[in-house]
Amino acid sequence: MRDSSQDSSVKSPFPERFVWGAATSSYQIEGAADVDGRGPSIWDTFCAREGTIADGTDGAVACDHYHRAADDVALMAELGLQAYRFSIAWPRVLPKGRGAVEPRGLDFYDRLVDRLLAAGITPWVTLYHWDLPQALQDEGGWQARSTAHAFAEYAHIVATRLGDRVEHWITHNEPWCASVLGHLNGEHAPGLKSSQAHLESSHHLLLSHGWAVPIIRAAAPGAQVGITLNLVPAEPASPSAADAEATARFDGWFNRWYLDPIAGRGYPKDMLERYRAEGYIDDWSFNRPGDLHAMAAQTDFLGINYYSRGIVRSDKVPEEENAPITVRPRDELTDMQWEVYADGLRQLLERVHRDYDHPAIYITENGAAYDTAPDASGRVPDERRRSYLERHLQACHRAISAGVPLAGYFAWSLMDNFEWAFGYEKRFGLVWVDYETQKRTPKDSALWYRDVIRRGGV
Ligand code: IFM
């Protein structure tokens, strides 16, 4: 138990009921891809395609969490976590995406929830963290409205089974990534590169979120339900009008396209005008009457994933005609080449609170990839991660002091894992994973985080 009021070394005590946790996702840690009736997901298919994953790997074994869940929960307890955010693998529960349920898949999550509760750790369930059943992709994936219907069925099945014990539900993780990286850039599964697919998929993701919220509430009365967005605060690279316009566009594309509909404002008008003026897509018929209303289902919280800021330079005017750049990234990058910019988190939180006024906000992911390995003594001295986390928690504290209803923080990630198109090369974990032996070693940052939790602040 913590008692920050008596610990004078805590300079930034957090509210008494603040939730301290860590997060993972199914495809990134579970492995056991062919075990207990799990169907193939779009990530199995994508990884099998030549050249999609930097180190040529996949999630077939990953951290083998499926077989090691009991030990992993014990580790979480040792680290003092109060909450654990994990995702359900849809193809474990419904191998074909809809229809026949695989009881062994559901049983796995049932046991996981029981183990967490027995260890005093609150489970936070994410329903979709990108591992769509391949069978649904074969019918059009998120471009098809039928996938949103299948998601509603899946949400009902999972919430009915776990809803007597799980009180915190997240419908989707980062619909920007699923729609942009998966359907526009082709960097993520299913690997499409189409603007039509981009907007169709984002529409059906948000629609399925809206449909799922009342379904979860009905199956799990009293549950807290929300969605997690990855948001990037954007700044113009110079004071020019061109950079201001590019920044507004970036913000609309990255942030407001998701924030606005779930807040009941529909799609941002300026973005609709831009897309229409540019002829970005031909066919808007996916947006049917009533959809925007459904997307705006009342939620209990917004989950935000924050990693870095965006500094935006226009590509619409020749460089020599634009104003000189005045804002540059700080000279501190993680292994993802993402700028470390902690105050962006404070700015983002204050902005989202001011503009959208959600009843509660949780940081559902924040963390950094650094490859610090165990030293000769077996210790993992990952000072850069510790410092990253500390500075971002200080930013959270400043936001709370400014009135933001920030109610919890989940470090990304509990353990090193499969970092999507980067394979196993990027390590975000608080816990080092030796992929040969599957040995877990808490890094210095994990031990530090344990103390932060115990003392209730940094
Ligand atoms: O690993 C991912 C996670 O799955 C979603 N959010 C960002 C993380 C780091 O890239």
CSV table of C-alpha atoms and ligand atoms in Angstrom, one decimal:
chain,number,residue,atom,x,y,z
A,1,MET,CA,0.0,0.0,0.0
A,2,ARG,CA,1.3,3.5,-0.8
A,3,ASP,CA,1.2,6.4,1.5
A,4,SER,CA,2.5,9.3,-0.5
A,5,SER,CA,1.5,11.9,2.2
A,6,GLN,CA,4.2,10.5,4.4
A,7,ASP,CA,6.9,10.2,1.8
A,8,SER,CA,8.6,13.6,1.4
A,9,SER,CA,10.7,12.4,-1.5
A,10,VAL,CA,7.6,12.2,-3.7
A,11,LYS,CA,7.6,15.6,-5.4
A,12,SER,CA,4.6,14.9,-7.7
A,13,PRO,CA,2.1,12.8,-5.8
A,14,PHE,CA,-0.8,11.6,-8.0
A,15,PRO,CA,-4.4,11.5,-6.9
A,16,GLU,CA,-5.2,8.7,-4.4
A,17,ARG,CA,-7.3,6.6,-6.8
A,18,PHE,CA,-4.9,7.1,-9.8
A,19,VAL,CA,-4.5,3.7,-11.7
A,20,TRP,CA,-1.0,2.5,-12.3
A,21,GLY,CA,-0.6,-0.2,-14.9
A,22,ALA,CA,1.1,-1.7,-17.9
A,23,ALA,CA,-0.2,-2.8,-21.3
A,24,THR,CA,0.4,-5.5,-23.9
A,25,SER,CA,-1.6,-6.8,-26.9
A,26,SER,CA,-2.5,-10.4,-28.0
A,27,TYR,CA,-0.5,-10.8,-31.2
A,28,GLN,CA,2.5,-9.1,-29.8
A,29,ILE,CA,3.0,-11.4,-26.8
A,30,GLU,CA,0.8,-14.5,-27.0
A,31,GLY,CA,2.4,-16.7,-29.6
A,32,ALA,CA,0.6,-20.1,-29.8
A,33,ALA,CA,-0.7,-19.2,-33.1
A,34,ASP,CA,-1.9,-22.7,-34.0
A,35,VAL,CA,-2.9,-23.7,-30.5
A,36,ASP,CA,-6.4,-24.5,-29.2
A,37,GLY,CA,-8.3,-23.8,-32.4
A,38,ARG,CA,-7.1,-20.2,-33.0
A,39,GLY,CA,-7.9,-19.2,-36.5
A,40,PRO,CA,-5.5,-17.2,-38.7
A,41,SER,CA,-5.4,-13.4,-38.3
A,42,ILE,CA,-4.5,-10.8,-40.9
A,43,TRP,CA,-1.1,-10.5,-39.1
A,44,ASP,CA,-0.3,-14.1,-39.7
A,45,THR,CA,-1.0,-13.6,-43.4
A,46,PHE,CA,0.9,-10.3,-43.6
A,47,CYS,CA,4.0,-11.6,-41.8
A,48,ALA,CA,4.1,-14.5,-44.2
A,49,ARG,CA,4.5,-12.0,-47.1
A,50,GLU,CA,8.1,-11.4,-48.2
A,51,GLY,CA,9.5,-8.1,-47.1
A,52,THR,CA,6.8,-7.0,-44.7
A,53,ILE,CA,8.6,-7.4,-41.4
A,54,ALA,CA,12.1,-5.9,-40.9
A,55,ASP,CA,13.7,-9.0,-39.4
A,56,GLY,CA,11.5,-11.5,-41.3
A,57,THR,CA,9.8,-12.7,-38.1
A,58,ASP,CA,6.2,-13.1,-37.0
A,59,GLY,CA,4.1,-13.5,-33.8
A,60,ALA,CA,3.8,-17.3,-34.0
A,61,VAL,CA,5.8,-17.7,-30.8
A,62,ALA,CA,6.4,-14.1,-29.6
A,63,CYS,CA,6.7,-14.1,-25.8
A,64,ASP,CA,4.8,-17.4,-25.5
A,65,HIS,CA,2.5,-15.7,-23.1
A,66,TYR,CA,-0.3,-18.1,-24.0
A,67,HIS,CA,1.6,-20.8,-22.1
A,68,ARG,CA,3.2,-18.6,-19.5
A,69,ALA,CA,0.3,-16.5,-18.4
A,70,ALA,CA,0.4,-17.7,-14.8
A,71,ASP,CA,4.1,-16.7,-14.4
A,72,ASP,CA,3.6,-13.5,-16.2
A,73,VAL,CA,0.8,-12.5,-13.8
A,74,ALA,CA,3.0,-13.4,-10.9
A,75,LEU,CA,5.7,-11.1,-12.4
A,76,MET,CA,3.1,-8.3,-12.7
A,77,ALA,CA,2.3,-8.7,-9.0
A,78,GLU,CA,5.9,-8.6,-8.1
A,79,LEU,CA,6.2,-5.3,-10.0
A,80,GLY,CA,3.3,-3.9,-8.0
A,81,LEU,CA,1.0,-3.3,-11.0
A,82,GLN,CA,-2.5,-2.3,-10.0
A,83,ALA,CA,-3.9,-2.8,-13.5
A,84,TYR,CA,-3.1,-4.7,-16.6
A,85,ARG,CA,-4.3,-3.8,-20.1
A,86,PHE,CA,-4.3,-6.7,-22.5
A,87,SER,CA,-6.2,-7.4,-25.7
A,88,ILE,CA,-8.3,-10.4,-26.7
A,89,ALA,CA,-7.4,-12.2,-29.9
A,90,TRP,CA,-10.6,-12.2,-31.9
A,91,PRO,CA,-9.5,-15.3,-33.9
A,92,ARG,CA,-9.0,-17.3,-30.7
A,93,VAL,CA,-12.6,-16.7,-29.7
A,94,LEU,CA,-14.2,-16.8,-33.2
A,95,PRO,CA,-11.7,-18.6,-35.5
A,96,LYS,CA,-13.8,-17.5,-38.6
A,97,GLY,CA,-14.6,-14.1,-37.2
A,98,ARG,CA,-18.3,-14.9,-36.5
A,99,GLY,CA,-20.5,-17.9,-35.9
A,100,ALA,CA,-18.9,-20.8,-34.0
A,101,VAL,CA,-17.2,-19.9,-30.8
A,102,GLU,CA,-13.9,-21.7,-29.8
A,103,PRO,CA,-14.4,-22.4,-26.1
A,104,ARG,CA,-10.7,-23.0,-25.5
A,105,GLY,CA,-9.9,-19.5,-26.6
A,106,LEU,CA,-12.5,-17.9,-24.3
A,107,ASP,CA,-11.3,-20.1,-21.5
A,108,PHE,CA,-7.8,-18.7,-21.8
A,109,TYR,CA,-9.0,-15.2,-21.1
A,110,ASP,CA,-11.4,-16.4,-18.4
A,111,ARG,CA,-8.4,-17.9,-16.6
A,112,LEU,CA,-6.3,-14.8,-17.2
A,113,VAL,CA,-8.9,-12.6,-15.7
A,114,ASP,CA,-9.3,-14.9,-12.6
A,115,ARG,CA,-5.5,-14.9,-12.1
A,116,LEU,CA,-5.3,-11.2,-12.3
A,117,LEU,CA,-8.1,-10.7,-9.9
A,118,ALA,CA,-6.5,-13.2,-7.5
A,119,ALA,CA,-3.3,-11.2,-7.7
A,120,GLY,CA,-5.1,-8.0,-6.9
A,121,ILE,CA,-4.6,-6.6,-10.5
A,122,THR,CA,-7.5,-5.0,-12.3
A,123,PRO,CA,-8.0,-6.4,-15.8
A,124,TRP,CA,-8.5,-3.8,-18.6
A,125,VAL,CA,-9.7,-5.5,-21.7
A,126,THR,CA,-9.1,-4.2,-25.3
A,127,LEU,CA,-11.3,-6.0,-27.8
A,128,TYR,CA,-9.4,-5.1,-31.0
A,129,HIS,CA,-5.7,-4.6,-31.2
A,130,TRP,CA,-5.4,-5.3,-34.9
A,131,ASP,CA,-5.5,-9.1,-35.2
A,132,LEU,CA,-8.6,-9.3,-37.4
A,133,PRO,CA,-9.6,-12.9,-38.3
A,134,GLN,CA,-8.4,-13.6,-41.8
A,135,ALA,CA,-11.8,-15.0,-42.7
A,136,LEU,CA,-13.3,-11.6,-42.3
A,137,GLN,CA,-10.5,-10.0,-44.3
A,138,ASP,CA,-11.4,-12.4,-47.1
A,139,GLU,CA,-14.9,-10.9,-47.1
A,140,GLY,CA,-13.5,-7.3,-47.3
A,141,GLY,CA,-12.2,-6.7,-43.8
A,142,TRP,CA,-12.7,-3.3,-42.3
A,143,GLN,CA,-13.7,-2.0,-45.7
A,144,ALA,CA,-16.9,-4.0,-45.4
A,145,ARG,CA,-19.8,-3.0,-43.1
A,146,SER,CA,-20.3,-6.6,-42.3
A,147,THR,CA,-17.1,-6.6,-40.3
A,148,ALA,CA,-18.6,-4.0,-38.0
A,149,HIS,CA,-21.6,-6.3,-37.5
A,150,ALA,CA,-19.2,-9.2,-36.8
A,151,PHE,CA,-17.4,-7.0,-34.2
A,152,ALA,CA,-20.6,-6.3,-32.4
A,153,GLU,CA,-21.3,-10.1,-32.3
A,154,TYR,CA,-17.7,-10.7,-31.0
A,155,ALA,CA,-18.1,-7.9,-28.4
A,156,HIS,CA,-21.3,-9.5,-27.1
A,157,ILE,CA,-19.7,-12.9,-26.8
A,158,VAL,CA,-16.6,-11.6,-24.9
A,159,ALA,CA,-18.5,-9.2,-22.6
A,160,THR,CA,-21.1,-11.9,-21.8
A,161,ARG,CA,-18.3,-14.2,-20.7
A,162,LEU,CA,-16.1,-11.8,-18.8
A,163,GLY,CA,-18.5,-9.0,-17.9
A,164,ASP,CA,-19.1,-10.4,-14.4
A,165,ARG,CA,-15.5,-9.7,-13.5
A,166,VAL,CA,-14.1,-7.2,-16.0
A,167,GLU,CA,-15.1,-3.6,-15.3
A,168,HIS,CA,-13.0,-1.7,-17.8
A,169,TRP,CA,-13.4,-2.2,-21.6
A,170,ILE,CA,-11.7,-0.6,-24.6
A,171,THR,CA,-13.4,-1.2,-27.9
A,172,HIS,CA,-10.5,-0.4,-30.3
A,173,ASN,CA,-6.8,0.3,-30.0
A,174,GLU,CA,-5.6,3.1,-32.3
A,175,PRO,CA,-8.0,3.1,-35.2
A,176,TRP,CA,-5.6,5.6,-36.9
A,177,CYS,CA,-3.0,2.8,-37.2
A,178,ALA,CA,-5.5,0.2,-38.4
A,179,SER,CA,-6.9,2.5,-41.1
A,180,VAL,CA,-3.8,4.5,-42.1
A,181,LEU,CA,-0.9,2.0,-41.6
A,182,GLY,CA,-3.1,-0.9,-42.6
A,183,HIS,CA,-5.1,0.5,-45.5
A,184,LEU,CA,-3.3,3.6,-46.8
A,185,ASN,CA,0.5,3.1,-46.3
A,186,GLY,CA,0.5,-0.7,-46.5
A,187,GLU,CA,3.0,-0.9,-43.6
A,188,HIS,CA,0.6,-2.9,-41.4
A,189,ALA,CA,-1.8,-5.8,-42.1
A,190,PRO,CA,-3.7,-6.1,-44.3
A,191,GLY,CA,-1.1,-4.1,-46.3
A,192,LEU,CA,-3.4,-2.1,-48.6
A,193,LYS,CA,-2.5,1.2,-50.2
A,194,SER,CA,-5.7,3.0,-51.1
A,195,SER,CA,-7.3,6.2,-50.0
A,196,GLN,CA,-10.8,4.7,-50.4
A,197,ALA,CA,-9.8,1.8,-48.1
A,198,HIS,CA,-8.4,4.3,-45.6
A,199,LEU,CA,-11.6,6.1,-45.1
A,200,GLU,CA,-13.9,3.1,-45.4
A,201,SER,CA,-11.9,1.2,-42.8
A,202,SER,CA,-11.8,4.2,-40.4
A,203,HIS,CA,-15.5,4.6,-40.8
A,204,HIS,CA,-16.3,0.9,-40.0
A,205,LEU,CA,-13.9,0.9,-37.1
A,206,LEU,CA,-15.6,3.9,-35.5
A,207,LEU,CA,-19.0,2.5,-36.3
A,208,SER,CA,-18.2,-0.8,-34.7
A,209,HIS,CA,-17.0,1.0,-31.7
A,210,GLY,CA,-20.3,2.9,-31.4
A,211,TRP,CA,-22.3,-0.3,-31.9
A,212,ALA,CA,-20.3,-2.2,-29.3
A,213,VAL,CA,-20.5,0.3,-26.5
A,214,PRO,CA,-24.2,-0.4,-25.6
A,215,ILE,CA,-23.7,-4.1,-26.1
A,216,ILE,CA,-20.8,-4.2,-23.6
A,217,ARG,CA,-22.9,-2.1,-21.1
A,218,ALA,CA,-25.8,-4.5,-21.4
A,219,ALA,CA,-23.6,-7.6,-20.9
A,220,ALA,CA,-21.5,-6.0,-18.1
A,221,PRO,CA,-23.7,-3.6,-16.2
A,222,GLY,CA,-21.7,-0.9,-14.4
A,223,ALA,CA,-18.7,-1.4,-16.7
A,224,GLN,CA,-16.6,1.6,-17.8
A,225,VAL,CA,-16.3,1.6,-21.6
A,226,GLY,CA,-14.1,3.7,-23.8
A,227,ILE,CA,-11.8,3.7,-26.9
A,228,THR,CA,-8.1,4.3,-27.2
A,229,LEU,CA,-6.7,6.7,-29.8
A,230,ASN,CA,-3.1,7.4,-30.6
A,231,LEU,CA,-2.8,11.2,-30.7
A,232,VAL,CA,0.0,13.4,-31.9
A,233,PRO,CA,0.1,17.1,-30.9
A,234,ALA,CA,1.2,18.9,-34.0
A,235,GLU,CA,3.2,22.1,-34.3
A,236,PRO,CA,4.1,24.1,-37.5
A,237,ALA,CA,7.8,24.0,-38.4
A,238,SER,CA,7.7,27.8,-39.1
A,239,PRO,CA,5.2,30.7,-38.6
A,240,SER,CA,4.3,30.6,-42.3
A,241,ALA,CA,0.7,30.3,-43.5
A,242,ALA,CA,1.6,27.2,-45.5
A,243,ASP,CA,2.9,25.4,-42.4
A,244,ALA,CA,-0.1,26.5,-40.4
A,245,GLU,CA,-2.4,25.0,-43.1
A,246,ALA,CA,-0.3,21.8,-43.2
A,247,THR,CA,-0.5,21.5,-39.5
A,248,ALA,CA,-4.3,22.0,-39.4
A,249,ARG,CA,-4.5,19.2,-42.1
A,250,PHE,CA,-2.2,16.9,-40.1
A,251,ASP,CA,-4.3,17.5,-37.0
A,252,GLY,CA,-7.5,16.8,-38.8
A,253,TRP,CA,-6.0,13.7,-40.5
A,254,PHE,CA,-4.4,12.2,-37.4
A,255,ASN,CA,-6.4,13.4,-34.4
A,256,ARG,CA,-9.7,15.0,-35.2
A,257,TRP,CA,-10.9,12.4,-37.7
A,258,TYR,CA,-11.3,10.1,-34.7
A,259,LEU,CA,-11.8,12.5,-31.8
A,260,ASP,CA,-14.7,14.4,-33.5
A,261,PRO,CA,-17.0,11.6,-34.4
A,262,ILE,CA,-16.8,9.8,-31.1
A,263,ALA,CA,-17.6,13.2,-29.4
A,264,GLY,CA,-20.7,13.5,-31.6
A,265,ARG,CA,-19.4,16.2,-33.9
A,266,GLY,CA,-19.3,14.1,-37.1
A,267,TYR,CA,-16.3,14.2,-39.3
A,268,PRO,CA,-14.3,17.5,-39.2
A,269,LYS,CA,-15.8,19.9,-41.8
A,270,ASP,CA,-12.4,21.2,-42.9
A,271,MET,CA,-11.2,17.7,-43.6
A,272,LEU,CA,-14.4,16.8,-45.6
A,273,GLU,CA,-13.9,20.0,-47.6
A,274,ARG,CA,-10.2,19.2,-48.3
A,275,TYR,CA,-11.0,15.6,-49.2
A,276,ARG,CA,-13.8,16.6,-51.5
A,277,ALA,CA,-11.8,19.4,-53.1
A,278,GLU,CA,-8.9,17.0,-53.8
A,279,GLY,CA,-11.1,14.2,-54.9
A,280,TYR,CA,-9.4,12.1,-52.3
A,281,ILE,CA,-12.0,9.3,-52.7
A,282,ASP,CA,-14.8,8.7,-55.2
A,283,ASP,CA,-17.4,6.9,-53.1
A,284,TRP,CA,-18.7,8.1,-49.8
A,285,SER,CA,-21.7,5.7,-49.7
A,286,PHE,CA,-20.2,3.9,-46.8
A,287,ASN,CA,-21.4,6.8,-44.6
A,288,ARG,CA,-25.0,5.9,-44.1
A,289,PRO,CA,-27.7,7.9,-42.2
A,290,GLY,CA,-27.4,7.2,-38.5
A,291,ASP,CA,-23.8,6.1,-38.6
A,292,LEU,CA,-22.4,9.3,-37.1
A,293,HIS,CA,-25.0,9.2,-34.4
A,294,ALA,CA,-24.0,5.6,-33.5
A,295,MET,CA,-20.3,6.5,-33.4
A,296,ALA,CA,-21.1,9.0,-30.7
A,297,ALA,CA,-22.2,6.5,-28.2
A,298,GLN,CA,-21.7,7.9,-24.7
A,299,THR,CA,-18.4,6.6,-23.3
A,300,ASP,CA,-16.9,6.7,-19.8
A,301,PHE,CA,-13.4,7.6,-20.7
A,302,LEU,CA,-11.0,8.3,-23.5
A,303,GLY,CA,-7.8,6.3,-23.7
A,304,ILE,CA,-4.8,8.1,-25.2
A,305,ASN,CA,-1.6,6.6,-26.4
A,306,TYR,CA,1.2,9.1,-26.6
A,307,TYR,CA,4.7,8.7,-27.8
A,308,SER,CA,5.9,11.9,-29.5
A,309,ARG,CA,4.8,15.1,-31.2
A,310,GLY,CA,4.6,16.1,-34.9
A,311,ILE,CA,6.5,19.0,-36.4
A,312,VAL,CA,4.8,19.8,-39.7
A,313,ARG,CA,6.3,21.3,-42.8
A,314,SER,CA,4.2,22.1,-45.8
A,315,ASP,CA,5.0,20.3,-49.1
A,316,LYS,CA,2.6,22.6,-51.0
A,317,VAL,CA,5.0,25.5,-51.4
A,318,PRO,CA,8.6,25.1,-52.6
A,319,GLU,CA,11.0,25.0,-49.7
A,320,GLU,CA,12.8,28.2,-50.8
A,321,GLU,CA,9.5,30.1,-50.7
A,322,ASN,CA,8.5,28.9,-47.3
A,323,ALA,CA,9.6,30.7,-44.1
A,324,PRO,CA,12.8,29.4,-42.4
A,325,ILE,CA,12.2,26.6,-40.0
A,326,THR,CA,12.0,27.7,-36.4
A,327,VAL,CA,10.9,24.5,-34.7
A,328,ARG,CA,13.1,21.4,-34.9
A,329,PRO,CA,13.0,18.1,-33.1
A,330,ARG,CA,15.0,18.0,-29.9
A,331,ASP,CA,18.2,16.0,-30.2
A,332,GLU,CA,17.0,13.0,-28.3
A,333,LEU,CA,15.4,10.1,-30.2
A,334,THR,CA,14.3,6.6,-29.2
A,335,ASP,CA,15.2,3.6,-31.2
A,336,MET,CA,12.1,4.2,-33.2
A,337,GLN,CA,13.6,7.5,-34.2
A,338,TRP,CA,10.8,9.2,-32.4
A,339,GLU,CA,11.6,12.5,-30.7
A,340,VAL,CA,11.5,12.4,-26.9
A,341,TYR,CA,9.2,15.3,-26.1
A,342,ALA,CA,7.4,14.9,-22.7
A,343,ASP,CA,5.8,18.3,-22.6
A,344,GLY,CA,3.8,17.3,-25.7
A,345,LEU,CA,1.9,14.9,-23.5
A,346,ARG,CA,0.9,17.8,-21.2
A,347,GLN,CA,-0.1,19.9,-24.1
A,348,LEU,CA,-2.1,17.1,-25.7
A,349,LEU,CA,-3.9,16.3,-22.5
A,350,GLU,CA,-4.9,19.9,-21.9
A,351,ARG,CA,-6.0,20.3,-25.4
A,352,VAL,CA,-8.1,17.2,-25.5
A,353,HIS,CA,-9.7,18.1,-22.2
A,354,ARG,CA,-10.4,21.7,-23.3
A,355,ASP,CA,-11.8,20.7,-26.7
A,356,TYR,CA,-13.7,17.5,-25.9
A,357,ASP,CA,-14.3,17.4,-22.1
A,358,HIS,CA,-14.4,13.6,-21.6
A,359,PRO,CA,-15.4,12.5,-18.1
A,360,ALA,CA,-12.1,10.8,-17.6
A,361,ILE,CA,-8.9,10.2,-19.6
A,362,TYR,CA,-6.4,7.4,-19.2
A,363,ILE,CA,-3.0,7.2,-20.8
A,364,THR,CA,-3.4,3.7,-22.1
A,365,GLU,CA,0.1,3.6,-23.6
A,366,ASN,CA,3.3,5.5,-23.2
A,367,GLY,CA,6.9,4.3,-23.4
A,368,ALA,CA,10.1,4.1,-25.4
A,369,ALA,CA,12.1,1.6,-27.4
A,370,TYR,CA,15.7,1.2,-26.3
A,371,ASP,CA,17.7,-1.9,-26.8
A,372,THR,CA,19.7,-1.9,-23.5
A,373,ALA,CA,20.5,-5.5,-22.8
A,374,PRO,CA,21.4,-7.4,-19.6
A,375,ASP,CA,24.9,-6.7,-18.4
A,376,ALA,CA,27.4,-9.3,-17.1
A,377,SER,CA,25.6,-9.4,-13.8
A,378,GLY,CA,22.2,-9.9,-15.5
A,379,ARG,CA,20.9,-6.4,-14.6
A,380,VAL,CA,19.3,-4.3,-17.3
A,381,PRO,CA,20.4,-0.7,-16.7
A,382,ASP,CA,17.9,1.1,-19.0
A,383,GLU,CA,18.3,4.6,-17.7
A,384,ARG,CA,17.1,6.2,-20.8
A,385,ARG,CA,13.7,4.4,-20.5
A,386,ARG,CA,13.5,5.3,-16.8
A,387,SER,CA,14.1,8.9,-17.6
A,388,TYR,CA,11.6,8.9,-20.5
A,389,LEU,CA,8.9,7.5,-18.2
A,390,GLU,CA,9.8,9.9,-15.4
A,391,ARG,CA,9.5,12.9,-17.6
A,392,HIS,CA,6.3,11.8,-19.1
A,393,LEU,CA,4.8,11.1,-15.7
A,394,GLN,CA,5.8,14.6,-14.6
A,395,ALA,CA,4.0,15.9,-17.7
A,396,CYS,CA,0.9,13.9,-16.6
A,397,HIS,CA,1.2,15.5,-13.2
A,398,ARG,CA,1.3,19.0,-14.6
A,399,ALA,CA,-1.8,18.2,-16.7
A,400,ILE,CA,-3.6,17.0,-13.6
A,401,SER,CA,-2.6,20.1,-11.7
A,402,ALA,CA,-4.1,22.1,-14.6
A,403,GLY,CA,-7.4,20.4,-14.2
A,404,VAL,CA,-7.3,17.5,-16.6
A,405,PRO,CA,-9.3,14.5,-15.3
A,406,LEU,CA,-6.4,12.1,-15.9
A,407,ALA,CA,-7.2,9.0,-13.9
A,408,GLY,CA,-4.5,6.4,-14.8
A,409,TYR,CA,-1.4,5.5,-16.7
A,410,PHE,CA,-0.3,2.3,-18.5
A,411,ALA,CA,3.3,1.9,-19.5
A,412,TRP,CA,3.9,0.4,-22.9
A,413,SER,CA,4.9,-2.3,-22.6
A,414,LEU,CA,5.0,-4.8,-19.8
A,415,MET,CA,7.6,-6.8,-21.7
A,416,ASP,CA,9.6,-6.7,-24.9
A,417,ASN,CA,7.5,-8.1,-27.7
A,418,PHE,CA,6.7,-8.3,-31.4
A,419,GLU,CA,6.8,-4.7,-32.6
A,420,TRP,CA,4.8,-5.2,-35.8
A,421,ALA,CA,6.7,-4.3,-39.0
A,422,PHE,CA,9.9,-3.9,-36.9
A,423,GLY,CA,9.7,-7.5,-35.7
A,424,TYR,CA,11.7,-8.1,-32.5
A,425,GLU,CA,14.3,-5.4,-33.2
A,426,LYS,CA,12.6,-2.8,-31.1
A,427,ARG,CA,12.2,-3.3,-27.4
A,428,PHE,CA,9.6,-1.4,-25.5
A,429,GLY,CA,9.4,-3.6,-22.4
A,430,LEU,CA,9.8,-2.8,-18.7
A,431,VAL,CA,10.8,-6.5,-18.7
A,432,TRP,CA,13.6,-7.9,-20.9
A,433,VAL,CA,12.6,-11.0,-22.8
A,434,ASP,CA,15.2,-13.4,-24.0
A,435,TYR,CA,13.5,-14.9,-27.0
A,436,GLU,CA,15.7,-18.0,-27.0
A,437,THR,CA,14.9,-19.1,-23.5
A,438,GLN,CA,11.8,-16.9,-22.8
A,439,LYS,CA,13.4,-15.8,-19.6
A,440,ARG,CA,12.0,-12.6,-18.3
A,441,THR,CA,14.2,-10.0,-16.5
A,442,PRO,CA,12.7,-6.9,-15.0
A,443,LYS,CA,14.8,-3.9,-16.2
A,444,ASP,CA,15.8,-1.1,-13.9
A,445,SER,CA,12.9,0.9,-15.3
A,446,ALA,CA,10.5,-1.8,-14.0
A,447,LEU,CA,12.0,-1.7,-10.5
A,448,TRP,CA,11.8,2.1,-10.6
A,449,TYR,CA,8.2,2.0,-11.8
A,450,ARG,CA,7.4,-0.4,-8.9
A,451,ASP,CA,8.6,2.3,-6.5
A,452,VAL,CA,6.7,5.0,-8.2
A,453,ILE,CA,3.5,2.9,-7.8
A,454,ARG,CA,4.3,2.1,-4.2
A,455,ARG,CA,4.9,5.8,-3.4
A,456,GLY,CA,2.1,7.1,-5.7
A,457,GLY,CA,4.2,9.5,-7.6
A,458,VAL,CA,7.5,10.6,-9.0
B,1,IFM,O1,3.6,-1.6,-30.1
B,1,IFM,C1,2.7,-0.6,-30.4
B,1,IFM,C2,1.3,-0.9,-29.9
B,1,IFM,O2,0.9,-2.1,-30.4
B,1,IFM,C3,0.4,0.2,-30.3
B,1,IFM,N1,0.9,1.4,-29.9
B,1,IFM,C4,2.2,1.8,-30.2
B,1,IFM,C5,3.2,0.7,-29.8
B,1,IFM,C6,4.6,1.1,-30.1
B,1,IFM,O3,4.8,1.2,-31.5
